[in-house]
Structure formats: C-alpha cells, structure tokens
PDB file of C-alpha atoms in Angstrom:
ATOM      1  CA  UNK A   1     141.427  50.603 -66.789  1.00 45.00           C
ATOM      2  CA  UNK A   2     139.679  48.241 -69.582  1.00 54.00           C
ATOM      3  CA  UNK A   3     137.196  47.163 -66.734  1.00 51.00           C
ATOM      4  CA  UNK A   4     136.567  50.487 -65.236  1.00 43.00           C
ATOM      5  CA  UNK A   5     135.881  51.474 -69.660  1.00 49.00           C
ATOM      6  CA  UNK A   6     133.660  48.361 -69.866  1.00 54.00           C
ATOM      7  CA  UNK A   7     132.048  49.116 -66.767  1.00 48.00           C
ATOM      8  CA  UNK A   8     130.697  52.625 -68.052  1.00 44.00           C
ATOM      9  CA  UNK A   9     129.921  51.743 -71.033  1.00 57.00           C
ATOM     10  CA  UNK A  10     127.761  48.817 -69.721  1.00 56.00           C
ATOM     11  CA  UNK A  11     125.949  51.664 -67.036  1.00 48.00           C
ATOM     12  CA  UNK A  12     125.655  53.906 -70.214  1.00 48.00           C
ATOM     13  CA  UNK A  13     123.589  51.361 -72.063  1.00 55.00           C
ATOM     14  CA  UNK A  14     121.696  49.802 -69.253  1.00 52.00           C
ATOM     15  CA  UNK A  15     120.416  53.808 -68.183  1.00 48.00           C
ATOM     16  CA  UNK A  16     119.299  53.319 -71.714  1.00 51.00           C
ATOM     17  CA  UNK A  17     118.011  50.412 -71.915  1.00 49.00           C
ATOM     18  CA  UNK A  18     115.667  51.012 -68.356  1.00 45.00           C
ATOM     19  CA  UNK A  19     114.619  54.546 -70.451  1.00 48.00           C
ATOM     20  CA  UNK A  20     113.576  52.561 -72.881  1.00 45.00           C
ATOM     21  CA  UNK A  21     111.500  50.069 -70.711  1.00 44.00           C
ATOM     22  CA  UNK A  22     109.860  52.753 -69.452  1.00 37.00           C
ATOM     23  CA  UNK A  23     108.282  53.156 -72.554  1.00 42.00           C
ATOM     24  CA  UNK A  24     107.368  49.814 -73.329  1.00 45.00           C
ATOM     25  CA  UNK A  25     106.478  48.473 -76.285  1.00 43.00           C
ATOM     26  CA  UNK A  26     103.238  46.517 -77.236  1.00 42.00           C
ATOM     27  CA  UNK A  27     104.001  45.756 -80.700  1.00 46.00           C
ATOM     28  CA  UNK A  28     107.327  45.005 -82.397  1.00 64.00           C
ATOM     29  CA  UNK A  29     108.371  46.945 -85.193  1.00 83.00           C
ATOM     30  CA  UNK A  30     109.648  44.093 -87.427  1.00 88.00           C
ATOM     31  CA  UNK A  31     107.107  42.311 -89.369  1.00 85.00           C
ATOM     32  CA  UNK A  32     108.681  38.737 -88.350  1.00 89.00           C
ATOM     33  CA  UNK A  33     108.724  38.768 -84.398  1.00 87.00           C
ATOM     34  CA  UNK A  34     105.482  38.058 -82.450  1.00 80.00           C
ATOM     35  CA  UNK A  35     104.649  38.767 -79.427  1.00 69.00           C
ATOM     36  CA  UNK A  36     105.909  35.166 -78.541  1.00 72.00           C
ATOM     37  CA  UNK A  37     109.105  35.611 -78.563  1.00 73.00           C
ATOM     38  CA  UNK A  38     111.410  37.882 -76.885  1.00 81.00           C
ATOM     39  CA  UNK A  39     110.180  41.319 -78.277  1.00 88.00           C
ATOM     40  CA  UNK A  40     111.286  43.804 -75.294  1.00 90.00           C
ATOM     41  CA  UNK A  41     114.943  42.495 -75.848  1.00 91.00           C
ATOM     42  CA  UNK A  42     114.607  42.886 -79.708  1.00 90.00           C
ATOM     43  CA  UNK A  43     113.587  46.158 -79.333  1.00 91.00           C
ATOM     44  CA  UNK A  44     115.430  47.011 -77.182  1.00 92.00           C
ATOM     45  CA  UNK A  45     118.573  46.222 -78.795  1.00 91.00           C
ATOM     46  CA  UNK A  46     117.641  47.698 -82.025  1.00 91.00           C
ATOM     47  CA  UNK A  47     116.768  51.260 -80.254  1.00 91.00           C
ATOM     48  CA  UNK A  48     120.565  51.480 -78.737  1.00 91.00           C
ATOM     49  CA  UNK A  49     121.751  49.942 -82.090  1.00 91.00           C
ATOM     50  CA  UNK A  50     123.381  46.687 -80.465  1.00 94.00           C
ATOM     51  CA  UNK A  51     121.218  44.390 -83.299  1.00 94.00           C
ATOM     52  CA  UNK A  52     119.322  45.632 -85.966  1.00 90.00           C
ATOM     53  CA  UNK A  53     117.011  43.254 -88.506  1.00 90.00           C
ATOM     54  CA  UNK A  54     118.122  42.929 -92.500  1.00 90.00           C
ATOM     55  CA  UNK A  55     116.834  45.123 -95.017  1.00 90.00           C
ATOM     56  CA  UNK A  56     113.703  43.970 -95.601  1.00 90.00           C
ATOM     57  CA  UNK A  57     112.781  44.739 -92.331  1.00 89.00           C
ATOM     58  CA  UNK A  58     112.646  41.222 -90.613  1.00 92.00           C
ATOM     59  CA  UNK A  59     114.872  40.730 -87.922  1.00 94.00           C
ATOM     60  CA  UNK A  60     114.810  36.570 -88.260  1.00 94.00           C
ATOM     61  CA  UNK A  61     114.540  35.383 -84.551  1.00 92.00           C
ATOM     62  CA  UNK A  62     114.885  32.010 -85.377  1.00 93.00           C
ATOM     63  CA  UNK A  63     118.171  32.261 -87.224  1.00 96.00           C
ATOM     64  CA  UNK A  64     121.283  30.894 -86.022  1.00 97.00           C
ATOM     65  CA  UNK A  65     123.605  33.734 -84.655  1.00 97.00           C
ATOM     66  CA  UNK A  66     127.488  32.809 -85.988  1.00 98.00           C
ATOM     67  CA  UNK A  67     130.524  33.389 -83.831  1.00 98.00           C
ATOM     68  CA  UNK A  68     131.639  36.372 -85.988  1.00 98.00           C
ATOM     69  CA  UNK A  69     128.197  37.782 -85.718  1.00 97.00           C
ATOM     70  CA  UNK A  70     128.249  37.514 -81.712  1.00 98.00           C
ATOM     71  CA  UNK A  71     131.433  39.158 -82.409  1.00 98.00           C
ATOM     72  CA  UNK A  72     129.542  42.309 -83.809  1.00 97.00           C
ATOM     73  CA  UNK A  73     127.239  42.144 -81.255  1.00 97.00           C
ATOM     74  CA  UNK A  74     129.505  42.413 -78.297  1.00 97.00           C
ATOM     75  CA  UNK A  75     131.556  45.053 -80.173  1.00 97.00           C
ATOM     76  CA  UNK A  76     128.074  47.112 -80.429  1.00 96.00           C
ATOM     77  CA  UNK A  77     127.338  46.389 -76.815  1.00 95.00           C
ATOM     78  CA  UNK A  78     130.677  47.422 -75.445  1.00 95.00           C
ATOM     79  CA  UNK A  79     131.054  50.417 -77.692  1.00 95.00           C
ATOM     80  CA  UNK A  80     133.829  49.534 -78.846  1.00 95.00           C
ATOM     81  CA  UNK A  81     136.028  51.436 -81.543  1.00 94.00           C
ATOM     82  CA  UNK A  82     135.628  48.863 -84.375  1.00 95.00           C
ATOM     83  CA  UNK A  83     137.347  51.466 -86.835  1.00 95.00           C
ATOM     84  CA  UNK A  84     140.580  51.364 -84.853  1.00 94.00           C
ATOM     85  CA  UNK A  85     140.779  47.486 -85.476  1.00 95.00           C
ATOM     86  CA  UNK A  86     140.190  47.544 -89.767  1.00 93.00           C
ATOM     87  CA  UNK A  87     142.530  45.684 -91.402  1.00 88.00           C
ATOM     88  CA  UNK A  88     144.182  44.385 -88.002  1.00 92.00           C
ATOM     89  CA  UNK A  89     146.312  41.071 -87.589  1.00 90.00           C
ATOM     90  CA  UNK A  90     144.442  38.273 -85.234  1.00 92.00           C
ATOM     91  CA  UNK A  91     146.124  34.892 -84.718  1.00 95.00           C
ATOM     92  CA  UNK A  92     142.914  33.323 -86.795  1.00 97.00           C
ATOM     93  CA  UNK A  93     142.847  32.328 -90.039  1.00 96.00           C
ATOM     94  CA  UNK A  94     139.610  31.576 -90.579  1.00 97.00           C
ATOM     95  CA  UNK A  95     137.923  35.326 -90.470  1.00 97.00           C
ATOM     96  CA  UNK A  96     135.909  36.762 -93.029  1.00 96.00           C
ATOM     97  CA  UNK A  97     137.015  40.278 -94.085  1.00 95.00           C
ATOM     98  CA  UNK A  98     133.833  42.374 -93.077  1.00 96.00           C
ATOM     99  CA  UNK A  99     133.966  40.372 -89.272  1.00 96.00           C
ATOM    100  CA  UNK A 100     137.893  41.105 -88.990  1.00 97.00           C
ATOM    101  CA  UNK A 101     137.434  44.419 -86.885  1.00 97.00           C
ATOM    102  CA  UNK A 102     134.903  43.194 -84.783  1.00 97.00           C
ATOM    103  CA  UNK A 103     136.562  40.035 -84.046  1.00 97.00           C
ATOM    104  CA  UNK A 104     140.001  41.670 -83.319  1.00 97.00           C
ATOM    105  CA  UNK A 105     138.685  44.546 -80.697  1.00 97.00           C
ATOM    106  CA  UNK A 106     136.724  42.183 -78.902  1.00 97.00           C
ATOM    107  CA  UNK A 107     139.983  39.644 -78.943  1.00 96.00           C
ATOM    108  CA  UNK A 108     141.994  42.634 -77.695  1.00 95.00           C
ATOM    109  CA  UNK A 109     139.357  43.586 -74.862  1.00 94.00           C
ATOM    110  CA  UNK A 110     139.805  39.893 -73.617  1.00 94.00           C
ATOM    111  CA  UNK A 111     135.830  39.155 -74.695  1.00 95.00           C
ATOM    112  CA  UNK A 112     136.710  36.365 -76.997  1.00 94.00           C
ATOM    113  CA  UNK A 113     138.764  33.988 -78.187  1.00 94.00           C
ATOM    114  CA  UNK A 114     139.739  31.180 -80.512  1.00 95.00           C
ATOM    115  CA  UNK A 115     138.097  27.608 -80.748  1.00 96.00           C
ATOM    116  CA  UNK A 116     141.785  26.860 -81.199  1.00 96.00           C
ATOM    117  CA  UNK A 117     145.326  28.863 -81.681  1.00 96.00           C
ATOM    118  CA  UNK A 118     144.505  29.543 -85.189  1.00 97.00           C
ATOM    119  CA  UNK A 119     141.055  29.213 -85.611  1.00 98.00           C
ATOM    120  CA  UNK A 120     138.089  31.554 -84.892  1.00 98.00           C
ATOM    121  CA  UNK A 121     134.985  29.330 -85.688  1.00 97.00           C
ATOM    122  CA  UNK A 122     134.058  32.011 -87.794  1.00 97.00           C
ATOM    123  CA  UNK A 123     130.989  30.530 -89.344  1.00 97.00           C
ATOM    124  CA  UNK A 124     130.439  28.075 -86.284  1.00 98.00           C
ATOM    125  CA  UNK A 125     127.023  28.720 -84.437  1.00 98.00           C
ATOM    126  CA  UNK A 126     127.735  30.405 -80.857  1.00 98.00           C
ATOM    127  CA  UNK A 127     126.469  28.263 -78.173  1.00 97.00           C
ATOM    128  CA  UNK A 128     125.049  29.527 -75.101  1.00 97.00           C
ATOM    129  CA  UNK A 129     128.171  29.027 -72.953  1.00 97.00           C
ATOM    130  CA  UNK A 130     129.727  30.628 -75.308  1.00 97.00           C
ATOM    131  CA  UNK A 131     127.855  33.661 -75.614  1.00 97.00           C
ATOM    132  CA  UNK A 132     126.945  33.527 -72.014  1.00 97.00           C
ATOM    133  CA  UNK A 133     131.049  33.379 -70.994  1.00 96.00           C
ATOM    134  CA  UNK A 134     131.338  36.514 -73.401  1.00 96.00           C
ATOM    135  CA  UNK A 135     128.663  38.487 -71.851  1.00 96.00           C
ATOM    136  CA  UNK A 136     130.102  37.773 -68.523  1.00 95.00           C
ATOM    137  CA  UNK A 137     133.824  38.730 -69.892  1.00 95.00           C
ATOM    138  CA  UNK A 138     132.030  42.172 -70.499  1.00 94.00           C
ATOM    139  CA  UNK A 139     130.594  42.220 -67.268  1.00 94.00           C
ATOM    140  CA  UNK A 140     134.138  41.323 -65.032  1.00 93.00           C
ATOM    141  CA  UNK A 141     133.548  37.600 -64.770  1.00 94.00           C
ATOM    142  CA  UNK A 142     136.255  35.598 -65.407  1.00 92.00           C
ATOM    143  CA  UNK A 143     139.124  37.456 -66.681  1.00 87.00           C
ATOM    144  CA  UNK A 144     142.232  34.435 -66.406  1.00 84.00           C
ATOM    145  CA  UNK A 145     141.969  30.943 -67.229  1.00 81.00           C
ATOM    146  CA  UNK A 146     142.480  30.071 -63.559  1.00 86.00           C
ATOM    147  CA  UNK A 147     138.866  31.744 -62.891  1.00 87.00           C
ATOM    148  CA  UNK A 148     137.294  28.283 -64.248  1.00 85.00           C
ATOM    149  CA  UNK A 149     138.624  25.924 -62.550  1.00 84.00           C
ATOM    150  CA  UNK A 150     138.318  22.313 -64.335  1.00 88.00           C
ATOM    151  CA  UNK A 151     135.422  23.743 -66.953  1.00 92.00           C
ATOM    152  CA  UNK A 152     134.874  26.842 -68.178  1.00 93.00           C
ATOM    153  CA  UNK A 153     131.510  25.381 -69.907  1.00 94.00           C
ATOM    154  CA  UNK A 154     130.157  24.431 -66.155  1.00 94.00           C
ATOM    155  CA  UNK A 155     132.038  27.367 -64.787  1.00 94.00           C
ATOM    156  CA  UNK A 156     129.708  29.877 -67.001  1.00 94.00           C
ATOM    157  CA  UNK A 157     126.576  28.346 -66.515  1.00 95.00           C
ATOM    158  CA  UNK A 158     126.555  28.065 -63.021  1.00 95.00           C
ATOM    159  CA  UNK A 159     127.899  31.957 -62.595  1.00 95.00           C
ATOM    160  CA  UNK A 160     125.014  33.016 -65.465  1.00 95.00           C
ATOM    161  CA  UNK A 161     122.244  31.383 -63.450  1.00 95.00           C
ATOM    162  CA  UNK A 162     123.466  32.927 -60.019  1.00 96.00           C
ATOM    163  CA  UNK A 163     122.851  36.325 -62.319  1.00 95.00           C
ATOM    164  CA  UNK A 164     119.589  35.481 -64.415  1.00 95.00           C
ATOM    165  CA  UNK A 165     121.806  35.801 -67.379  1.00 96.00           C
ATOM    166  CA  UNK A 166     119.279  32.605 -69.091  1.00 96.00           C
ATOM    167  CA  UNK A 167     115.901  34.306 -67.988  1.00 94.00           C
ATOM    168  CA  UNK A 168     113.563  34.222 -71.057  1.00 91.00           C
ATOM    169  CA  UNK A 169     116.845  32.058 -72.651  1.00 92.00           C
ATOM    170  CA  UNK A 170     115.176  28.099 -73.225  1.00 88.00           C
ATOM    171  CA  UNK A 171     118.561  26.805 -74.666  1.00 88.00           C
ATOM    172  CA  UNK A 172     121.229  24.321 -73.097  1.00 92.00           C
ATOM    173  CA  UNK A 173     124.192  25.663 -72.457  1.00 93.00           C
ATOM    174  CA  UNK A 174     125.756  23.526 -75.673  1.00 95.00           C
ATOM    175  CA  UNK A 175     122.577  24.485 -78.008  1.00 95.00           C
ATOM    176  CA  UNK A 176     123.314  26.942 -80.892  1.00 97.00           C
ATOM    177  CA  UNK A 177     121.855  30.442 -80.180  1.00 97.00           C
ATOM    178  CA  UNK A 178     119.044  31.987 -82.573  1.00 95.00           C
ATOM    179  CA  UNK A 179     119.094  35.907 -82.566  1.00 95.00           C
ATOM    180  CA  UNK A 180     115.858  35.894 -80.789  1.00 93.00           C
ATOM    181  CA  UNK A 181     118.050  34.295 -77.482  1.00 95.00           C
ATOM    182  CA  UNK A 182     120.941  36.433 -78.165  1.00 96.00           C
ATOM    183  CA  UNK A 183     118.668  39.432 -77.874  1.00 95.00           C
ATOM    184  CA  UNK A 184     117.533  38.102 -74.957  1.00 95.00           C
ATOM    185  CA  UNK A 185     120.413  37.347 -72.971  1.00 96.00           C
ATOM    186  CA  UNK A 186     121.975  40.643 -74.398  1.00 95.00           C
ATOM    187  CA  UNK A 187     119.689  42.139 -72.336  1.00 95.00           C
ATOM    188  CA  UNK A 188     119.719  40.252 -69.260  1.00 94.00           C
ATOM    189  CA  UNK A 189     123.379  41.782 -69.594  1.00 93.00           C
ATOM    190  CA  UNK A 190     122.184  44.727 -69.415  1.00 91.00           C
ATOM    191  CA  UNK A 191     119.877  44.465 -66.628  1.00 88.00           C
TER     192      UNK A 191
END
C-alpha cells in the first residue's frame, strides 16, 4: 500500500511537473540562478512547492544541501503528512527540532535512514548516493537491505545511471550536493 501511495503521488507531481515544462521558462525568477545552472529544475520545484529560495529571494544554488534538509525535500516531494509526525520519537539523537517531522515521516516511509543506530547526520552534507538511494527509495528501488548486494553506494549509482537519475548532475557519487544538483536530480525523479 505505501508503494502504490508513493507511486501516485510521484504521477501527481510528474503530470505537474510536464504542465509546467510546457510552459517553459526563459528566465529564473530568483535573482541568484543564471541561466547556467539548472534553472528548469529550480523552477520547477519551486512552482509544485518541493524547494523554495530564502527570504530574500535567492535560492543559493551553490549551497550545500544538509541531510535534514534533503529530509524536507523528500517529505515535499512525496507529499507526505509532515504534521502527523510533530513531536515524534526517531531512534536519532542528533535532530534539530524544526527537521524532527520531516526526518521521522520519511524514516517511517522507509526513504531514509541513520548514518548509524543513533545518529541522523543531521547537519552532515548529503552526498549524491545518498540522495540518489533516497530518490530511488521513493521511486520502488531498493526497499530491503538484501536489494544491494555487497554496496549500496555502487548499488545506487549503477541503478541511477540505468535511469538518468545524474543527467544535468556533475557530482561523484561521494561529493556533497549543492541545492542547484538536488533540484536537478529532484527532477530527473520526476521525469
């Protein structure tokens, strides 16, 4: 049943996301992105409310994304109900209060885990395999341990380049992710 939910969910955002495509867009709305960098998955993102820029309007490709913050951004792509999680139990010790909900649903929907039995890696950059494995998690890939084999790190990239998951994406599967590559292979999710 949590497959068949994450499933429709993911359909319901990609029909948005190809809406949106339709469109286009020739100039990003954030005063920080150029047209370098990945602006159809920025906007994108922002228009079905997956990742949205800071308050001064700047979206700041080039910033590190945090573990807890890929947290919030799977829980936005899934759609799933963060409020049901607020002031939930996790086995980590190491998560900030405002992260706690997003951490626990996506923990619960079998996204994410620990970088150990207690520990989140909160603050930690996400790496590409790690993102990567999470974005396949949403899409059905490799829901037991046993799906791996000997390396889940080798495991993920090989299964993300069978699916373009890293088109646009330039880092190495150990490289910490800026938001501008999380956008990006956010929407290669989609896709």
């Amino acid at each position: 049943m949590r497959n068949l939910k994450r499933a429709l969910s993911l359909l319901l955002s990609s029909a948005m996301v190809i809406g949106m495509m339709v469109m286009g867009s020739s100039a990003a709305s954030y005063t920080d992105v150029t047209s370098e960098e990945n602006v159809e998955a920025i906007e994108v993102l922002k228009a079905v409310g997956v990742m949205t820029g800071d308050e001064n309007g700047n979206f700041n490709p080039d910033k590190q994304v945090t573990r807890a913050e890929m947290a919030v951004v799977m829980a936005n792509l899934l759609d799933l109900k963060v409020e049901d999680f607020k002031g939930a139990k996790t086995p980590f010790t190491d998560v900030p209060e405002w992260a706690v909900p997003y951490v626990a649903a996506c923990y619960a929907d079998g996204i994410t885990a620990g970088i150990s039995a207690t520990e989140y890696g909160s603050n930690d950059s996400v790496t590409t395999a790690q993102a990567a494995l999470m974005m396949m998690k949403a899409l059905g890939y490799f829901q037991n341990a046993s799906d791996f084999g000997s390396d889940w790190q080798v495991a993920t990239v090989k299964q993300g380049s069978k699916i373009n998951l890293f088109d646009g994406v330039e880092a190495c599967a150990s490289s910490a992710m800026t938001r501008n590559e999380v956008a990006q292979i956010a929407l290669n999710t989609l896709k």
